[in-house]
Amino acid sequence: MIKEGKIGTIEAISISTIFLITKAFYINPGTVIKLMSTAGWYATEISVLGSMLLFLILYLLMKRFPGNDLVGIFDIAAGKFLGKLFSLIFSGFFVYYSGVNIREFVEMIKAYILPYTPPSAIIILFMGIVIAYAYAGLEGIARMGYLSFIVILVGLVIILVLPFPFYDIDNLFPMGGYGIKASLQYGALRSSAYSEVAFLAFIINSLQGTKNFRKAGLISLAFAGIIIGTIILCSLLAFEYPQGSENLSALFQLSRIVYFSRFFQRVETVFIFIWVMASVITVSITFYLAVSIFCKSFKIPKYRPFLLPFAFCTFLVTLLPENISEIVEKHTNFLRSYSMFIVYFIPILVLIIAIIRGKKGVKEKDEEA
Amino acid sequence: MAEKSNALKKLFSYLIYKDKKQVKEFYIPEADEIRKQQDNCKVTRKDTTPPQEQKSKGIKKPVPISGVKQDKNADTQKADDKTISTDITENMKYIKAKFNASVNKDIVLREFMIAEKYKAFIAYIDGMIDKNVVNNYILRPLLNGEKFKGKDEECQLDFILQSVLETNQLKKITKHSDVVFDMLSGNTLLYVNGCNYYISNETKGFPARGVEKPVIEGVIAGAQEAFNESLKTNITLVRKIIKNHNLTTEYIKLGERNQNLCAIMYINGMTNPAIVDEVKRRLKGIDIDINMGDGMIEQLIEDNTFSIVPTILSTERPDRTAAHIVEGRVAIFSDGVPFAKVVPVTLSALIHSPEDAYMRFPYGTLLRWIRLLGMFFATLLPGLYIAITNFHQEMIPTELLIAIAKAKENVPFPTILEVVLMEVSFELIREAGIRIPGIVGNTLGIIGALILGQAAVQANIVSPVLIIVVAITGLGNFAVPNFELALGIRLLRFGFIIFGVLLGFYGIVALVMLLGIYLVSQKSFGVPLLATIAPRTTRSNDLLIRYPIWKQERRPDLLNTLDRSRQPEISRKWTQENPNYSHDRVGEDD
Amino acid sequence: MRKLRLILFFVILVFILTSCTTDRHEVDDQVYTLMIGCDKGIENKVRITIQFPTYKEGGGGGMGKKGGGGSEEGEVSGTLVATIEASSILEGINLLNTSTTRRISFVHTKTIVFSEEMAKEGVRDYLQPIARFREARRIMQIIVCKGTAEDFIKDNKTQIGESLSKAMELAAKQSENSGYFPEVPFQEFYTATISPYRQAFTIYAGLNEFKTIKPLDGENVKKNSPLRTEYNMQPGDIPRTGNRKIEFIGMAVFNGEKMVGSLSSYETRYFLLATGRFKRGIFTIEDKNSPGDAIPFDLRLARMPKTSAHFENGVPVVNVKISVEADLGAIQSRIAYEKVNKINDLNRHLANIIQGGIEKTIRKTQQEWNTDIFGFGKKIAHNFSTVTEFEQYNWLKHYKEAKVNVDVIANVRRTGLMMSSSPIRNNEDTILSKERK
């Protein structure tokens, strides 16, 4: 099996949080404001709660089979064939996720900073970095994730604090958004936007225990909820809801309106930094997971030879969408509204199967004792 | 007439074709050729030499003292690489053969009779020993028979060892390989007939530099000593600081041809033995022709040969070495080099300067931050400048932008070319500055840079802002406390320039991220290079902010030292006590 | 690691081969538009005027030759002005590239100017490019000018220093010192045009041809110097002369994307006071105890105005509480207003004047245009629970029905460097006789 090394809880929280919040640097806040207007900033917390609930169900599954990661559990609980199928679905899902994420990133880069650069150049460089990260392995990604997390937090604080002259608390009224029903409905549906946290189940062996798994998952969800909520809140405060829903990237727009004096303005560079960092970490995780899940499910001891073929697949995915509207309406919408049907419901299905078949991770428990 | 005929001859020689005198040209023959030739020689010599030798022996040489009784024990063992013969002639012959004494005139063999009774000889290499010691404290007591009176036992060697020789270090040597090595390192060997061992006397006396001021790691506060080329001195300098009975020095010989002596130093019982083992394993596992000191050792034992940043700390300061040893690291010394290498290190150790610890906490922290800023400039500034001026003009304040554009109006080159031009010339000045002799060198570096920059601006080759950028970059680079790290940063800078010009900020961040994952996966003797940050370990009180010394209670976590605590929670016990002379301050806030 | 290096090398190679750096522009390959002006076109939809600095050297940045013999014709303060007619702003700029030798960049544009004529017809078509186009920054100033934008820009020059961009940014900043005009970044203007809470407004500017000021030695001039406070003026009307023709005064009021009218200088001040944007300014009132004498105050807001809104029988009621502080600048009549009892009088007087002014201004916006530039809608929104209801109510339509109560508290805090003013003596009367009068 692949030797993944150990990562600390704080590192796990860092990468998981980055994984969850990267979407807030893209179109996500705009979409949320469009769906829920002024209610967006707290309705997203509903999504977090929903995701926490589903995550706890996942935790039940993991607790049932201690010492196994999700791929192993699929095999044990659902049988060799079905288990492999599930694993492959996840592997494919993560390839798709990386691809769409890269494409979204590239569209943003092109829209804001490099409008005339051929996208393939941006993608190839990005893929290069991602391959390097996946090559370094989970430990490297986690360590870099922790470092980036600090930078990202500092950058976020700078970007969110500096435009305060534009903030007007009255922009949050009327508080109800499009009504409680709409808020709840979209809030629950968009639990998918926080479903990525389930990836921790695949690296649970590096986390040193299911307790840490639960801790890392819940804390990072809470973090992500606070951060994304704040970003949406600040976007509303500065732009009011009609313009808030127009913006391609709320954060970038916020960083562009900073104006203090003739000298202190135009700080969007800070944003480019944290933007690329977050995207690199996120895509590295998904890409690494895609490869490692594939290798784990077929019990291939070395994952590195698969990096290039998978990178090619990912590259193909990035070419799928034809234009930015397709990305926004089809792909990211799918990821952020319906991905939980894959990410959460397959494990839950497996849990149900396990309960019905009465499977339990007994062997490992004996070993532990 | 003779002159005339000569001139005539010369005249003719111009007219007539004459075979030119053949000039033999030297060439270096192949090794096989040489070997073949030698074999031929041996064959011929074998045929011819023996009678000659006998002749010459018979005629020229007076019979040596040792030759007197030679025939009596004819069945003595022959001296070879493994065994030391009990016969003095054999041993002399062996040493002569080993050192090619017939041509190699540095070898001195001095035969004499100890107390007019025992045949003996001393052997040493001329120039490597202290003649004073050999004359006064070895030869004189041995030749002087007084001490031997009343001692008539057959083998007096133990007696000689204990009571006669007046040198400070003596040891018996029972292997010929050690004999050779000891002689090579400047010891004087004494052999007394009938023994199967030598006595090695410590008489090293080759010229060495004194202890001087550090050259590349100068500080304002703190000790001003630096290592020199003598291994013993260097080790002593460290020992002088760490007066601890557990401080251990182990020696390892390195280099097939030059047998350079290396030493590793650590505190036994505190340093993690695994680190010591690993250092020894790697050192012993080196099979190399010549070892020119720890600069070469570093390259042979480091984890990754292609690493951009050094993974071994090199220092010329005994105090810094001592501080690291006490933290639980291992220091590697090598004879002939005024540097010590410290392993394992983290990046933070590379960017700390010994001064940090000597200065008071606020000053030390300030200096450290300034240094970090310098590193940032040195690495990124030219890259950022290119990215901003080529991709993100909106970042420059309008007035400055227009000023830059005005200044650039007559400059025919693109910014990238200007930057590369200036960077390269700056590097040139720096490299040349080292080699420019004497006093001129120091001033020329600065003046050269100034003049070059000024002239380049006036000649419309580069824009003035760029000069500032390059100058700040250079200054930042000099602020990096570790020379090797500074070199790595110089390399990286060009990387950032390339990525900056290709893709602007995106490229720069991309390279930062690549560099990040690279550094994060680097290890120095099992310790991740970025340890204490990534992977995260217990918080270090000496990373970016240098906390007060009494707050640094633990040794670096990642070294897994056997004794974790550096000092008790309360180091300043006096704060807990009342002063001897004290009065209560009534009504004042404490 | 070797593989990593290989990949790196490969990536760099690809980049060099594809020469992906199509986004790279040297600083001096571009010109940076400082100001864009939009007029109604004659041949085409819009007439665009842009102003950009030249890169001609003043020699190391010291003394520049500006406006002097060395400069080109049409060069204004080291800048060039170009005008073109086109179908849209962006294409217009593109068309200008046919004649301008360098790429025109928007990244440093400080100001966009609409002519009044155009603003009245609606600026919808011209907001989009700025909001959507990546180069244009939303922190640029937006100005509506009287007359044509083309003339306006031609007169946009700097006399004090060399840097026009600095002059432009500082000119807009003068709003803080006087309060005669608001400071409106594009961001705010654009948000307001699509906002359900409020309507847009912006700086109103114009060119002063120095004709309103009559020459002192002219004929038929009576110099009786009447006191006129609340000098309500439009751009171009200030009686002044000087070098810079451009003046910012008052503000243009928009209904949606169309300009519907303008507020004059003092109305602007009242507006700024009511919305809490007023920083400081000299505010002159007439001494009610001594008509004809003025009392200038250094006025500022004591705290942000408190606005609240609620519905009474379906009628929106807005309460605005404003608290201003003032320092005495002068008392021309030399009446001892510094005394405690008199200073309260003065406070009340000042408060009344400001309250009246604000109420008048609000009424003007309600009755003349029905546009809520004050942003009362944000407070009205507190009374709705969902956006759907709020949008159905459509505050912007109901603004004119709102009852607005303004409550002003004024407080003269300091009296400058004098605690009292002694009367001025002359050779006629004694002080006592004067007081008796």
GROMACS .gro file of N, CA and C in nm, chain B residues 140-181:
model
  126
  509ARG      N    1   6.747   1.347   2.358
  509ARG     CA    2   6.836   1.370   2.472
  509ARG      C    3   6.813   1.270   2.584
  510PRO      N    4   6.692   1.252   2.632
  510PRO     CA    5   6.674   1.154   2.740
  510PRO      C    6   6.714   1.013   2.699
  511LEU      N    7   6.690   0.982   2.571
  511LEU     CA    8   6.719   0.845   2.529
  511LEU      C    9   6.869   0.822   2.519
  512LEU      N   10   6.940   0.924   2.469
  512LEU     CA   11   7.084   0.906   2.450
  512LEU      C   12   7.158   0.916   2.583
  513ASN      N   13   7.097   0.990   2.670
  513ASN     CA   14   7.159   1.007   2.800
  513ASN      C   15   7.143   0.879   2.882
  514GLY      N   16   7.254   0.814   2.917
  514GLY     CA   17   7.245   0.684   2.981
  514GLY      C   18   7.211   0.690   3.129
  515GLU      N   19   7.211   0.811   3.187
  515GLU     CA   20   7.196   0.823   3.331
  515GLU      C   21   7.076   0.747   3.382
  516LYS      N   22   6.966   0.768   3.313
  516LYS     CA   23   6.841   0.714   3.363
  516LYS      C   24   6.839   0.562   3.360
  517PHE      N   25   6.919   0.508   3.275
  517PHE     CA   26   6.912   0.363   3.258
  517PHE      C   27   7.000   0.287   3.357
  518LYS      N   28   7.073   0.364   3.428
  518LYS     CA   29   7.165   0.296   3.519
  518LYS      C   30   7.087   0.218   3.624
  519GLY      N   31   7.132   0.100   3.646
  519GLY     CA   32   7.064   0.017   3.747
  519GLY      C   33   6.944  -0.053   3.692
  520LYS      N   34   6.912  -0.028   3.567
  520LYS     CA   35   6.800  -0.099   3.505
  520LYS      C   36   6.857  -0.190   3.399
  521ASP      N   37   6.867  -0.313   3.428
  521ASP     CA   38   6.935  -0.403   3.334
  521ASP      C   39   6.843  -0.504   3.269
  522GLU      N   40   6.713  -0.480   3.290
  522GLU     CA   41   6.621  -0.576   3.230
  522GLU      C   42   6.633  -0.576   3.079
  523GLU      N   43   6.587  -0.686   3.025
  523GLU     CA   44   6.610  -0.705   2.883
  523GLU      C   45   6.531  -0.602   2.801
  524CYS      N   46   6.398  -0.604   2.812
  524CYS     CA   47   6.320  -0.505   2.731
  524CYS      C   48   6.285  -0.387   2.819
  525GLN      N   49   6.342  -0.281   2.782
  525GLN     CA   50   6.323  -0.161   2.863
  525GLN      C   51   6.211  -0.074   2.809
  526LEU      N   52   6.137  -0.126   2.715
  526LEU     CA   53   6.047  -0.036   2.644
  526LEU      C   54   5.942   0.026   2.737
  527ASP      N   55   5.887  -0.057   2.825
  527ASP     CA   56   5.789  -0.002   2.917
  527ASP      C   57   5.851   0.108   3.002
  528PHE      N   58   5.973   0.082   3.040
  528PHE     CA   59   6.044   0.182   3.119
  528PHE      C   60   6.061   0.311   3.039
  529ILE      N   61   6.100   0.290   2.913
  529ILE     CA   62   6.118   0.408   2.827
  529ILE      C   63   5.988   0.486   2.817
  530LEU      N   64   5.885   0.412   2.795
  530LEU     CA   65   5.754   0.476   2.781
  530LEU      C   66   5.719   0.555   2.905
  531GLN      N   67   5.739   0.492   3.019
  531GLN     CA   68   5.690   0.553   3.142
  531GLN      C   69   5.782   0.663   3.193
  532SER      N   70   5.910   0.642   3.181
  532SER     CA   71   5.997   0.731   3.256
  532SER      C   72   6.094   0.812   3.172
  533VAL      N   73   6.122   0.769   3.052
  533VAL     CA   74   6.231   0.836   2.982
  533VAL      C   75   6.180   0.945   2.888
  534LEU      N   76   6.091   0.905   2.801
  534LEU     CA   77   6.046   1.001   2.701
  534LEU      C   78   5.972   1.116   2.767
  535GLU      N   79   5.999   1.237   2.719
  535GLU     CA   80   5.943   1.353   2.788
  535GLU      C   81   5.838   1.424   2.703
  536THR      N   82   5.785   1.352   2.604
  536THR     CA   83   5.679   1.416   2.526
  536THR      C   84   5.545   1.390   2.594
  537ASN      N   85   5.446   1.474   2.555
  537ASN     CA   86   5.320   1.469   2.631
  537ASN      C   87   5.230   1.355   2.587
  538GLN      N   88   5.237   1.316   2.464
  538GLN     CA   89   5.149   1.208   2.418
  538GLN      C   90   5.232   1.095   2.362
  539LEU      N   91   5.207   0.979   2.414
  539LEU     CA   92   5.279   0.861   2.364
  539LEU      C   93   5.177   0.754   2.339
  540LYS      N   94   5.201   0.676   2.240
  540LYS     CA   95   5.118   0.557   2.230
  540LYS      C   96   5.191   0.447   2.155
  541LYS      N   97   5.155   0.327   2.191
  541LYS     CA   98   5.212   0.213   2.121
  541LYS      C   99   5.135   0.194   1.993
  542ILE      N  100   5.208   0.161   1.890
  542ILE     CA  101   5.139   0.136   1.764
  542ILE      C  102   5.179  -0.002   1.716
  543THR      N  103   5.082  -0.080   1.687
  543THR     CA  104   5.112  -0.218   1.652
  543THR      C  105   5.081  -0.250   1.507
  544LYS      N  106   5.038  -0.146   1.433
  544LYS     CA  107   5.004  -0.173   1.292
  544LYS      C  108   5.086  -0.083   1.203
  545HIS      N  109   5.131  -0.138   1.095
  545HIS     CA  110   5.212  -0.056   1.008
  545HIS      C  111   5.134   0.056   0.943
  546SER      N  112   5.004   0.030   0.916
  546SER     CA  113   4.924   0.135   0.854
  546SER      C  114   4.916   0.256   0.947
  547ASP      N  115   4.906   0.228   1.078
  547ASP     CA  116   4.903   0.339   1.172
  547ASP      C  117   5.036   0.410   1.180
  548VAL      N  118   5.140   0.332   1.166
  548VAL     CA  119   5.274   0.391   1.168
  548VAL      C  120   5.284   0.494   1.056
  549VAL      N  121   5.244   0.451   0.939
  549VAL     CA  122   5.253   0.541   0.824
  549VAL      C  123   5.168   0.665   0.848
  550PHE      N  124   5.045   0.643   0.895
  550PHE     CA  125   4.957   0.758   0.914
  550PHE      C  126   5.012   0.853   1.018
   0.00000   0.00000   0.00000
